[in-house]
Structure formats: C-alpha cells, structure tokens
C-alpha cells in the first residue's frame, strides 16, 4: 500500500509538470487532472475522487475567493485614484534624493499590499525614470529596490493572493503570516533591494528613456497619509485579532463585548470590506468619480482575480486528494524520520516547481498542497505554520527566468537585454528567496 501511494504521488507530480511545461495546459485544468490521476493510482473509488475534488475546491474557495476579490477591488480603487504615484512622491520627498533607492523600496513594499505586482510596477516605473533623469544615475539603482519591495510583499504579506491562498491551504493564521511576513520581508527587501542595487548599478548601465511626463511634478494626488492609513487599516485589524485573541495569549480577560468586536472587525472579510468602503468614498466619490464609473472600475478590478481564485481552488482539491488517499500522511511520516527540516522541504518543493514552470503563484499553491499533510500530521504552533507559508513563498520566488512573465515584463520596461535581466532581476529574486529561507529557519526556533 505504501508503494502504491508513493507511485501515486510520483505520477501526480510528474503529470502536473508534463502538462504545464510540455503540453502548455492551463495550471487549473492540470491540477484537476492530477487529482483524478492520483486518486485512480491510489485506489480511490470514482465517487471518493470526485468528492475530494469538490470538498477541496469548496473548502478553499469559501475563504480565498472572498479575500482575493475584496483585495482586487481595493487595489483597483487605489490604482485609479493615482494614490500609488502620490505615495511614491511623498516618500521620496521625506527620504531625499540621496536615499531615493530606499524610498523606492518602501514604496514598493507598501503599494504591493493592495495592488497586483505587474500593475504596481507599470504604475511606478515612470517614477524610477524620473529619479534617474534627475540624478543622472543608473536606472537599476532605483528599479531594483522598487522591484524587491513589490516582489516581497506580493509573495509574503496578505492580503495579496499568493500568501492568502497558501495560508488557507495550510490552515495558517493570517495574522501570524502578516507579522512574520513583515519580520522576514524587511531584511529580504534590504538585501535584495538597496544593497544589491548599489552593486549591480555599477555593473550595468542603461540609457534612460527621455520621453514621458515627469511624474515628480506637482499634481493633484490623494493625500499620502490617507493612502497609508487605508492600506494599513485592514492589516492592523487582522493583526489586532491575532494579538488579543490568539491561543498564545492564554485565557481571555477582555469583556465579552470587546472580544466580540475584535473578533468581528479583525476577520479578513470585515477588515477588507471596511477598507473598500473607505477607499470607495475617499478615493472615489470625494474626488469626483461618479458611481457608474466606480461600478465599471469595480468590475474591471475583478478580472485578474478570477484566474488566481480558480487556481487556488484546484490547489485545495490537490491537497484534499493527498489527505484522502493517505499519501500525504505517508509523506509526512517519511519526512519526520529524515534529516531534512520541514521548512527546507517546503522551500525545495516550491523552488523546483517555480524553476521548472515559471509561475510563482502556481508554485506556491502546488507546494502548499504537497506540504499540507506534513502540517496535519505534526504538532506545530500557529507561528510555525505561518513560517511554512513564508518558506513556500520564498521558494516560489527563486530564480525567475525566461519561463516567468515577470522576467520579460521587467526586461521590456527597463530596456534590459536577456543577459542583463538575468544578472539583475534573476539574482534579485534569488536573494529574496535565500534571505526569506534563512529568516524563516531562524524564526522557527524563536516561535
């Protein structure tokens, strides 16, 4: 029976990579086909296979679809208002031209919380060019810190889709993922951002595009403090619930009314609904955007979220198949008897899938499905389960190359050759991954 389960897992992972890499089948369909294949090889009945897929999809999407949808809507409102550019200008003014690379890192770190990575980069790349024109220095000195901030938040910190999906599949507390995502992400951003940018900017010289409006000129952007407050509000509410109502606090001595309020407002659904309502009024209605235009904007914002939601559901189905076939239990028990650290195992699985097929989101979700039985079979604290999320996110960030759309997006917008993109962007993503893994392993023994 054990060999049959081992074969089932091997067949499933091999088939997944073959369909995505060779046949170019969409990852959503590929994951569902793999669920059926693993179920058949493991000896499940047709009814059990299909029930596992249904239960895995339903159990995952109930949470993820709501959070990703609300997050996408929030990001669309911020993008439409010009808040990202306004915030970048404000942070640059505070930091000064001398510290512009640090300012871009901070800007990317904040903006990527509500806005998708590629959209945020396209919005903010004119700021990079404007600074480079003013300082007469390499574009990479400012672009790499921006990209590092965007990439780290995109992978490490909810409510961005990747960590939300992985957290749900693994059963991680979102508050702990946010806290540890910040603790891990800040040193990763510093190493892969300003520090690496200072080095690589001396090695690669890029001509600065002369066309385009100077984004640093005075324009009527939303108040940057308001932008920061709206972005921070849902995160603070979620963390507040984790801090005051988490298991680590022991017995709760707060009055019932306060406990009720914190539990309600600190849930990601409620926190993001509040943030959306504030953004809808402050960044929309109060700035003269009509209700009809806001409705169209809302519908447009949902479009990029659809693929992520379906892919996450398929990842949940894959997890459920591994649980129901007991294949995951076998994997967990064999890992417990080996020398490899569970975080390192999760990192390696995510990294292999990432390098082979390119998509960080697909790598995160597939790796979460494979690693989830380890968590179910072990006795881990809430913080340690959250560190699994960070470790998987780190592995899924590593070695972005030609099979990743981000590789071409960055190269095209910055005017880099393929070799220059490898030397800058690919190395940067690898630094993020390695720093994230090291920090996760260190924090494992703290929490």
Tab-separated table of C-alpha atoms in Angstrom:
chain	number	residue	atom	x	y	z
A	1	UNK	CA	0.000	0.000	0.000
A	2	UNK	CA	2.835	2.390	0.848
A	3	UNK	CA	4.496	1.808	-2.524
A	4	UNK	CA	1.180	2.374	-4.267
A	5	UNK	CA	0.796	5.750	-2.544
A	6	UNK	CA	4.390	6.666	-3.366
A	7	UNK	CA	3.769	5.827	-7.016
A	8	UNK	CA	0.544	7.861	-6.931
A	9	UNK	CA	2.365	10.973	-5.677
A	10	UNK	CA	5.188	10.477	-8.202
A	11	UNK	CA	2.755	10.040	-11.084
A	12	UNK	CA	0.769	13.085	-9.982
A	13	UNK	CA	3.716	15.482	-9.719
A	14	UNK	CA	5.298	14.199	-12.950
A	15	UNK	CA	1.992	14.534	-14.826
A	16	UNK	CA	1.492	18.055	-13.453
A	17	UNK	CA	4.881	19.241	-14.683
A	18	UNK	CA	4.485	17.456	-18.041
A	19	UNK	CA	1.096	19.057	-18.720
A	20	UNK	CA	2.215	22.555	-17.715
A	21	UNK	CA	5.696	22.501	-19.289
A	22	UNK	CA	5.304	20.325	-22.378
A	23	UNK	CA	1.619	20.463	-23.283
A	24	UNK	CA	1.143	24.068	-22.059
A	25	UNK	CA	-2.149	23.152	-20.386
A	26	UNK	CA	-3.513	25.795	-18.025
A	27	UNK	CA	-2.468	25.024	-14.435
A	28	UNK	CA	-6.094	24.989	-13.196
A	29	UNK	CA	-7.068	22.129	-15.516
A	30	UNK	CA	-3.733	20.375	-14.988
A	31	UNK	CA	-4.206	20.309	-11.210
A	32	UNK	CA	-7.715	18.858	-11.538
A	33	UNK	CA	-6.493	16.142	-13.921
A	34	UNK	CA	-3.693	15.311	-11.472
A	35	UNK	CA	-6.233	14.983	-8.663
A	36	UNK	CA	-8.066	12.335	-10.686
A	37	UNK	CA	-4.829	10.532	-11.635
A	38	UNK	CA	-3.565	10.394	-8.043
A	39	UNK	CA	-6.955	9.133	-6.872
A	40	UNK	CA	-7.026	6.378	-9.510
A	41	UNK	CA	-3.453	5.185	-8.834
A	42	UNK	CA	-4.067	5.296	-5.064
A	43	UNK	CA	-7.150	3.082	-5.498
A	44	UNK	CA	-9.957	5.505	-4.585
A	45	UNK	CA	-13.438	4.918	-5.984
A	46	UNK	CA	-14.768	7.410	-8.580
A	47	UNK	CA	-17.200	8.808	-6.006
A	48	UNK	CA	-14.408	9.395	-3.468
A	49	UNK	CA	-12.170	11.071	-6.057
A	50	UNK	CA	-14.863	13.497	-7.169
A	51	UNK	CA	-15.989	14.184	-3.604
A	52	UNK	CA	-12.398	15.002	-2.656
A	53	UNK	CA	-12.126	17.466	-5.541
A	54	UNK	CA	-15.460	19.055	-4.656
A	55	UNK	CA	-14.673	19.314	-0.941
A	56	UNK	CA	-11.155	20.611	-1.586
A	57	UNK	CA	-12.369	23.253	-4.038
A	58	UNK	CA	-15.274	24.326	-1.839
A	59	UNK	CA	-13.321	24.399	1.402
A	60	UNK	CA	-10.597	26.554	-0.095
A	61	UNK	CA	-12.662	28.962	-2.180
A	62	UNK	CA	-15.041	29.873	0.632
A	63	UNK	CA	-12.266	31.947	2.188
A	64	UNK	CA	-9.831	32.685	-0.630
A	65	UNK	CA	-12.356	33.881	-3.219
A	66	UNK	CA	-13.749	36.453	-0.793
A	67	UNK	CA	-10.365	37.791	0.352
A	68	UNK	CA	-8.805	37.888	-3.131
A	69	UNK	CA	-11.933	39.517	-4.587
A	70	UNK	CA	-12.025	42.215	-1.906
A	71	UNK	CA	-8.275	42.758	-2.256
A	72	UNK	CA	-8.531	43.146	-6.034
A	73	UNK	CA	-11.338	45.680	-5.674
A	74	UNK	CA	-9.320	47.644	-3.116
A	75	UNK	CA	-6.268	47.658	-5.404
A	76	UNK	CA	-8.321	48.839	-8.376
A	77	UNK	CA	-9.591	51.855	-6.444
A	78	UNK	CA	-6.064	52.754	-5.341
A	79	UNK	CA	-4.702	52.410	-8.873
A	80	UNK	CA	-7.486	54.558	-10.358
A	81	UNK	CA	-7.014	57.384	-7.851
A	82	UNK	CA	-3.299	57.892	-8.536
A	83	UNK	CA	-2.574	57.057	-4.921
A	84	UNK	CA	0.473	54.923	-5.793
A	85	UNK	CA	2.270	57.777	-7.569
A	86	UNK	CA	1.280	60.238	-4.861
A	87	UNK	CA	2.646	57.967	-2.159
A	88	UNK	CA	5.906	57.451	-4.086
A	89	UNK	CA	6.356	61.200	-4.444
A	90	UNK	CA	5.677	61.741	-0.731
A	91	UNK	CA	8.145	59.061	0.406
A	92	UNK	CA	10.787	60.438	-1.979
A	93	UNK	CA	10.301	63.902	-0.526
A	94	UNK	CA	10.768	62.573	3.027
A	95	UNK	CA	13.799	60.435	2.160
A	96	UNK	CA	15.534	62.922	-0.099
A	97	UNK	CA	17.217	62.299	-3.437
A	98	UNK	CA	20.264	60.774	-1.720
A	99	UNK	CA	18.116	57.975	-0.240
A	100	UNK	CA	15.869	57.548	-3.284
A	101	UNK	CA	16.642	53.820	-3.622
A	102	UNK	CA	15.422	53.225	-0.058
A	103	UNK	CA	12.350	55.341	-0.771
A	104	UNK	CA	11.507	53.198	-3.812
A	105	UNK	CA	11.897	50.012	-1.770
A	106	UNK	CA	9.484	51.319	0.880
A	107	UNK	CA	7.052	52.489	-1.802
A	108	UNK	CA	7.037	49.064	-3.467
A	109	UNK	CA	6.654	47.336	-0.119
A	110	UNK	CA	3.522	49.365	0.720
A	111	UNK	CA	1.875	49.608	-2.704
A	112	UNK	CA	2.037	45.867	-3.444
A	113	UNK	CA	-0.204	45.135	-0.455
A	114	UNK	CA	-3.395	46.125	-2.321
A	115	UNK	CA	-2.147	46.260	-5.953
A	116	UNK	CA	-1.051	43.289	-8.107
A	117	UNK	CA	2.721	43.123	-8.764
A	118	UNK	CA	2.712	43.761	-12.525
A	119	UNK	CA	0.163	46.592	-12.285
A	120	UNK	CA	2.088	48.276	-9.457
A	121	UNK	CA	5.349	48.059	-11.410
A	122	UNK	CA	3.832	49.566	-14.564
A	123	UNK	CA	2.298	52.388	-12.489
A	124	UNK	CA	5.549	53.204	-10.664
A	125	UNK	CA	8.213	52.658	-13.338
A	126	UNK	CA	7.822	56.272	-14.592
A	127	UNK	CA	8.830	57.399	-11.093
A	128	UNK	CA	12.034	55.353	-11.444
A	129	UNK	CA	12.838	57.000	-14.789
A	130	UNK	CA	12.118	60.483	-13.400
A	131	UNK	CA	14.513	59.966	-10.470
A	132	UNK	CA	17.201	58.510	-12.755
A	133	UNK	CA	16.914	61.525	-15.081
A	134	UNK	CA	17.236	63.937	-12.150
A	135	UNK	CA	20.198	62.157	-10.535
A	136	UNK	CA	21.945	61.044	-13.778
A	137	UNK	CA	22.487	57.616	-12.188
A	138	UNK	CA	21.671	54.088	-13.351
A	139	UNK	CA	18.008	53.163	-13.628
A	140	UNK	CA	18.763	49.922	-11.762
A	141	UNK	CA	19.793	51.855	-8.652
A	142	UNK	CA	16.101	52.725	-8.195
A	143	UNK	CA	14.326	49.986	-10.171
A	144	UNK	CA	15.791	47.035	-8.240
A	145	UNK	CA	14.709	48.354	-4.788
A	146	UNK	CA	11.216	49.035	-6.167
A	147	UNK	CA	11.013	45.531	-7.635
A	148	UNK	CA	12.335	43.981	-4.419
A	149	UNK	CA	9.679	45.744	-2.333
A	150	UNK	CA	6.921	44.762	-4.771
A	151	UNK	CA	8.048	41.123	-5.085
A	152	UNK	CA	8.424	40.550	-1.344
A	153	UNK	CA	5.052	41.966	-0.387
A	154	UNK	CA	3.436	40.160	-3.326
A	155	UNK	CA	4.749	36.826	-2.019
A	156	UNK	CA	4.990	37.247	1.763
A	157	UNK	CA	2.275	39.555	3.075
A	158	UNK	CA	-1.536	39.102	2.925
A	159	UNK	CA	-3.984	40.186	1.628
A	160	UNK	CA	-2.035	39.627	-1.615
A	161	UNK	CA	-3.391	36.470	-3.324
A	162	UNK	CA	-0.347	34.164	-3.053
A	163	UNK	CA	0.130	34.120	0.727
A	164	UNK	CA	-3.649	34.188	1.288
A	165	UNK	CA	-4.050	31.059	-0.849
A	166	UNK	CA	-1.138	29.213	0.790
A	167	UNK	CA	-2.271	30.237	4.276
A	168	UNK	CA	-5.733	28.833	3.633
A	169	UNK	CA	-4.460	25.545	2.171
A	170	UNK	CA	-2.086	25.088	5.127
A	171	UNK	CA	-4.581	26.308	7.728
A	172	UNK	CA	-2.282	29.167	8.811
A	173	UNK	CA	-3.464	32.121	10.879
A	174	UNK	CA	-3.451	35.160	8.585
A	175	UNK	CA	-2.425	37.489	11.406
A	176	UNK	CA	0.694	35.433	12.094
A	177	UNK	CA	1.505	35.331	8.365
A	178	UNK	CA	1.328	39.137	8.246
A	179	UNK	CA	3.515	39.578	11.349
A	180	UNK	CA	6.153	37.069	10.255
A	181	UNK	CA	5.910	38.245	6.646
A	182	UNK	CA	6.980	41.709	7.758
A	183	UNK	CA	9.741	40.386	10.034
A	184	UNK	CA	11.095	38.200	7.222
A	185	UNK	CA	10.375	40.591	4.388
A	186	UNK	CA	12.174	43.665	5.714
A	187	UNK	CA	15.700	42.151	5.787
A	188	UNK	CA	14.985	40.389	2.471
A	189	UNK	CA	13.987	43.743	0.947
A	190	UNK	CA	17.117	45.464	2.255
A	191	UNK	CA	19.495	42.756	0.994
A	192	UNK	CA	17.889	42.297	-2.434
A	193	UNK	CA	16.905	45.967	-2.793
A	194	UNK	CA	19.191	48.914	-1.953
A	195	UNK	CA	22.260	46.808	-1.099
A	196	UNK	CA	22.164	44.686	-4.259
A	197	UNK	CA	21.076	47.682	-6.373
A	198	UNK	CA	24.154	49.656	-5.315
A	199	UNK	CA	26.332	46.786	-6.549
A	200	UNK	CA	24.547	45.932	-9.805
A	201	UNK	CA	24.052	49.587	-10.839
A	202	UNK	CA	27.831	49.869	-11.153
A	203	UNK	CA	27.961	46.803	-13.403
A	204	UNK	CA	25.047	47.510	-15.778
A	205	UNK	CA	24.439	50.869	-17.423
A	206	UNK	CA	21.064	51.507	-19.082
A	207	UNK	CA	20.021	54.521	-21.142
A	208	UNK	CA	17.174	56.474	-19.570
A	209	UNK	CA	14.035	56.992	-21.716
A	210	UNK	CA	13.743	60.712	-22.413
A	211	UNK	CA	10.048	60.680	-23.308
A	212	UNK	CA	7.183	60.741	-20.869
A	213	UNK	CA	5.711	63.094	-18.323
A	214	UNK	CA	7.773	63.921	-15.255
A	215	UNK	CA	5.898	62.082	-12.537
A	216	UNK	CA	7.656	64.182	-9.886
A	217	UNK	CA	5.871	67.366	-10.994
A	218	UNK	CA	3.107	68.743	-8.779
A	219	UNK	CA	-0.200	67.018	-9.468
A	220	UNK	CA	-3.384	66.563	-7.534
A	221	UNK	CA	-2.745	63.158	-5.970
A	222	UNK	CA	-4.669	61.819	-2.967
A	223	UNK	CA	-3.224	62.647	0.456
A	224	UNK	CA	-0.401	60.109	1.002
A	225	UNK	CA	-1.118	59.808	4.723
A	226	UNK	CA	-4.687	58.858	3.845
A	227	UNK	CA	-3.415	56.236	1.390
A	228	UNK	CA	-1.122	54.714	4.024
A	229	UNK	CA	-3.941	54.725	6.600
A	230	UNK	CA	-6.399	52.971	4.260
A	231	UNK	CA	-3.811	50.319	3.294
A	232	UNK	CA	-2.730	49.790	6.909
A	233	UNK	CA	-6.236	49.589	8.407
A	234	UNK	CA	-7.198	46.020	7.357
A	235	UNK	CA	-3.715	44.731	8.228
A	236	UNK	CA	-3.860	46.301	11.696
A	237	UNK	CA	-7.351	44.914	12.340
A	238	UNK	CA	-6.285	41.375	11.365
A	239	UNK	CA	-3.119	41.580	13.471
A	240	UNK	CA	-5.098	43.050	16.400
A	241	UNK	CA	-7.299	39.972	16.437
A	242	UNK	CA	-4.258	37.676	16.361
A	243	UNK	CA	-2.554	39.565	19.202
A	244	UNK	CA	-5.532	39.783	21.571
A	245	UNK	CA	-7.488	36.643	20.724
A	246	UNK	CA	-4.709	34.257	19.680
A	247	UNK	CA	-4.094	30.977	21.504
A	248	UNK	CA	-0.712	32.206	22.734
A	249	UNK	CA	-2.463	34.786	24.978
A	250	UNK	CA	-3.930	32.048	27.169
A	251	UNK	CA	-7.183	32.855	28.953
A	252	UNK	CA	-9.026	35.879	27.580
A	253	UNK	CA	-9.720	38.519	30.243
A	254	UNK	CA	-11.314	41.067	27.915
A	255	UNK	CA	-15.020	41.930	28.324
A	256	UNK	CA	-17.281	39.917	26.046
A	257	UNK	CA	-18.379	42.996	24.069
A	258	UNK	CA	-14.762	43.927	23.266
A	259	UNK	CA	-13.890	40.334	22.366
A	260	UNK	CA	-16.908	40.214	20.041
A	261	UNK	CA	-15.918	43.497	18.357
A	262	UNK	CA	-12.278	42.476	17.869
A	263	UNK	CA	-13.289	39.055	16.520
A	264	UNK	CA	-15.699	40.630	14.035
A	265	UNK	CA	-13.581	43.559	12.853
A	266	UNK	CA	-10.355	41.544	12.835
A	267	UNK	CA	-11.618	38.899	10.429
A	268	UNK	CA	-10.158	39.455	6.916
A	269	UNK	CA	-13.655	39.670	5.387
A	270	UNK	CA	-14.781	42.521	7.636
A	271	UNK	CA	-11.404	44.294	7.632
A	272	UNK	CA	-11.254	44.378	3.830
A	273	UNK	CA	-14.905	45.410	3.482
A	274	UNK	CA	-14.211	48.411	5.751
A	275	UNK	CA	-11.083	49.307	3.738
A	276	UNK	CA	-13.057	49.063	0.481
A	277	UNK	CA	-15.850	51.298	1.744
A	278	UNK	CA	-13.325	53.912	2.876
A	279	UNK	CA	-11.469	53.725	-0.457
A	280	UNK	CA	-14.755	53.860	-2.393
A	281	UNK	CA	-15.708	57.115	-0.671
A	282	UNK	CA	-12.347	58.832	-0.046
A	283	UNK	CA	-10.570	57.848	-3.281
A	284	UNK	CA	-13.680	57.757	-5.430
A	285	UNK	CA	-16.776	59.751	-4.515
A	286	UNK	CA	-14.959	62.548	-2.643
A	287	UNK	CA	-12.557	63.037	-5.567
A	288	UNK	CA	-15.409	63.427	-8.051
A	289	UNK	CA	-15.616	59.916	-9.512
A	290	UNK	CA	-19.204	59.060	-10.427
A	291	UNK	CA	-20.971	55.987	-9.092
A	292	UNK	CA	-21.359	54.498	-12.574
A	293	UNK	CA	-17.638	54.894	-13.222
A	294	UNK	CA	-16.844	53.294	-9.863
A	295	UNK	CA	-19.075	50.345	-10.727
A	296	UNK	CA	-17.248	49.833	-14.056
A	297	UNK	CA	-13.923	50.134	-12.259
A	298	UNK	CA	-15.035	47.520	-9.734
A	299	UNK	CA	-15.965	45.031	-12.447
A	300	UNK	CA	-12.633	45.604	-14.210
A	301	UNK	CA	-10.737	45.059	-10.946
A	302	UNK	CA	-12.179	41.559	-10.561
A	303	UNK	CA	-10.787	40.294	-13.901
A	304	UNK	CA	-7.199	39.441	-12.827
A	305	UNK	CA	-8.509	37.820	-9.640
A	306	UNK	CA	-10.561	35.162	-11.460
A	307	UNK	CA	-7.649	33.010	-12.629
A	308	UNK	CA	-5.959	33.150	-9.220
A	309	UNK	CA	-9.163	32.139	-7.428
A	310	UNK	CA	-9.755	29.112	-9.681
A	311	UNK	CA	-6.114	28.050	-9.479
A	312	UNK	CA	-6.230	28.260	-5.700
A	313	UNK	CA	-9.367	26.118	-5.641
A	314	UNK	CA	-7.609	23.466	-7.724
A	315	UNK	CA	-4.688	23.622	-5.279
A	316	UNK	CA	-7.131	22.971	-2.455
A	317	UNK	CA	-8.513	19.982	-4.357
A	318	UNK	CA	-4.981	18.596	-4.816
A	319	UNK	CA	-4.359	18.954	-1.094
A	320	UNK	CA	-7.605	17.108	-0.305
A	321	UNK	CA	-6.732	14.226	-2.618
A	322	UNK	CA	-3.374	13.810	-0.871
A	323	UNK	CA	-5.141	13.817	2.501
A	324	UNK	CA	-7.918	11.404	1.498
A	325	UNK	CA	-5.570	8.909	-0.165
A	326	UNK	CA	-3.284	8.990	2.923
A	327	UNK	CA	-0.428	9.772	0.513
A	328	UNK	CA	0.256	12.986	2.360
A	329	UNK	CA	0.313	11.143	5.684
A	330	UNK	CA	2.936	8.763	4.291
A	331	UNK	CA	4.966	11.718	3.006
A	332	UNK	CA	4.776	13.393	6.415
A	333	UNK	CA	5.854	10.280	8.323
A	334	UNK	CA	8.796	9.658	5.994
A	335	UNK	CA	9.886	13.273	6.356
A	336	UNK	CA	9.729	13.057	10.152
A	337	UNK	CA	12.199	10.187	10.044
A	338	UNK	CA	14.652	12.039	7.795
A	339	UNK	CA	17.262	14.707	8.479
A	340	UNK	CA	15.651	17.369	6.299
A	341	UNK	CA	13.950	20.264	8.086
A	342	UNK	CA	10.229	20.567	7.193
A	343	UNK	CA	10.657	24.236	6.217
A	344	UNK	CA	13.534	23.336	3.917
A	345	UNK	CA	11.426	20.563	2.354
A	346	UNK	CA	8.586	23.033	1.646
A	347	UNK	CA	11.097	25.541	0.220
A	348	UNK	CA	12.712	22.969	-2.093
A	349	UNK	CA	9.364	21.725	-3.433
A	350	UNK	CA	8.208	25.274	-4.205
A	351	UNK	CA	11.592	26.193	-5.717
A	352	UNK	CA	11.652	23.161	-8.033
A	353	UNK	CA	8.145	23.828	-9.334
A	354	UNK	CA	8.952	27.538	-9.731
A	355	UNK	CA	12.135	26.943	-11.734
A	356	UNK	CA	10.506	24.294	-13.928
A	357	UNK	CA	7.273	26.072	-14.836
A	358	UNK	CA	7.842	29.765	-14.036
A	359	UNK	CA	4.692	30.947	-12.269
A	360	UNK	CA	5.279	31.874	-8.625
A	361	UNK	CA	1.566	31.590	-7.809
A	362	UNK	CA	1.305	28.091	-9.312
A	363	UNK	CA	4.460	27.029	-7.446
A	364	UNK	CA	3.111	28.353	-4.147
A	365	UNK	CA	-0.260	26.641	-4.480
A	366	UNK	CA	1.119	23.300	-5.704
A	367	UNK	CA	3.795	23.263	-2.975
A	368	UNK	CA	1.183	24.124	-0.343
A	369	UNK	CA	-0.897	21.130	-1.432
A	370	UNK	CA	2.120	18.828	-1.138
A	371	UNK	CA	3.253	20.251	2.218
A	372	UNK	CA	-0.162	20.487	3.897
A	373	UNK	CA	-0.266	16.830	5.110
A	374	UNK	CA	3.015	17.422	6.958
A	375	UNK	CA	1.298	20.116	8.994
A	376	UNK	CA	-1.778	17.968	9.585
A	377	UNK	CA	0.420	15.119	10.864
A	378	UNK	CA	2.675	17.283	13.030
A	379	UNK	CA	2.262	19.370	16.144
A	380	UNK	CA	3.226	22.871	15.070
A	381	UNK	CA	2.420	26.211	16.667
A	382	UNK	CA	0.395	28.855	14.812
A	383	UNK	CA	3.591	30.839	14.220
A	384	UNK	CA	5.429	27.798	12.828
A	385	UNK	CA	2.590	27.043	10.400
A	386	UNK	CA	2.811	30.674	9.265
A	387	UNK	CA	6.538	30.153	8.679
A	388	UNK	CA	5.656	27.317	6.281
A	389	UNK	CA	3.788	29.952	4.245
A	390	UNK	CA	6.866	32.212	4.209
A	391	UNK	CA	9.175	29.316	3.314
A	392	UNK	CA	6.959	28.242	0.408
A	393	UNK	CA	6.692	31.863	-0.753
A	394	UNK	CA	10.489	32.143	-0.633
A	395	UNK	CA	10.959	29.000	-2.709
A	396	UNK	CA	8.370	30.173	-5.236
A	397	UNK	CA	10.258	33.465	-5.706
A	398	UNK	CA	13.662	31.980	-6.565
A	399	UNK	CA	15.441	32.150	-9.952
A	400	UNK	CA	12.890	33.937	-12.107
A	401	UNK	CA	13.971	33.284	-15.704
A	402	UNK	CA	12.633	33.006	-19.262
A	403	UNK	CA	9.553	30.921	-18.385
A	404	UNK	CA	8.304	33.629	-15.987
A	405	UNK	CA	6.251	36.535	-17.353
A	406	UNK	CA	7.834	38.821	-14.742
A	407	UNK	CA	11.258	38.261	-16.340
A	408	UNK	CA	10.055	39.693	-19.656
A	409	UNK	CA	7.947	42.443	-18.076
A	410	UNK	CA	10.919	43.830	-16.142
A	411	UNK	CA	13.340	43.458	-19.053
A	412	UNK	CA	10.987	45.141	-21.513
A	413	UNK	CA	10.081	48.128	-19.348
A	414	UNK	CA	13.646	48.780	-18.184
A	415	UNK	CA	15.213	48.225	-21.611
A	416	UNK	CA	17.406	45.315	-20.479
A	417	UNK	CA	18.863	42.554	-22.624
A	418	UNK	CA	18.185	38.960	-21.555
A	419	UNK	CA	21.693	38.702	-20.073
A	420	UNK	CA	21.232	41.942	-18.116
A	421	UNK	CA	17.851	40.755	-16.847
A	422	UNK	CA	19.448	37.549	-15.587
A	423	UNK	CA	22.219	39.491	-13.835
A	424	UNK	CA	19.796	41.912	-12.167
A	425	UNK	CA	16.215	40.644	-11.833
A	426	UNK	CA	17.017	36.905	-11.586
A	427	UNK	CA	19.737	37.446	-8.989
A	428	UNK	CA	17.414	39.759	-7.039
A	429	UNK	CA	14.649	37.118	-6.849
A	430	UNK	CA	17.206	34.542	-5.696
A	431	UNK	CA	18.455	36.862	-2.940
A	432	UNK	CA	14.852	37.328	-1.774
A	433	UNK	CA	14.335	33.549	-1.689
A	434	UNK	CA	17.544	32.748	0.180
A	435	UNK	CA	17.112	35.549	2.724
A	436	UNK	CA	13.495	34.518	3.267
A	437	UNK	CA	14.508	30.906	3.900
A	438	UNK	CA	17.296	31.842	6.330
A	439	UNK	CA	14.991	34.171	8.270
A	440	UNK	CA	12.255	31.514	8.382
A	441	UNK	CA	14.658	28.924	9.789
A	442	UNK	CA	15.922	31.391	12.426
A	443	UNK	CA	12.395	32.398	13.442
A	444	UNK	CA	11.355	28.728	13.681
A	445	UNK	CA	13.381	28.396	16.894
A	446	UNK	CA	12.096	31.707	18.287
A	447	UNK	CA	8.398	30.919	17.929
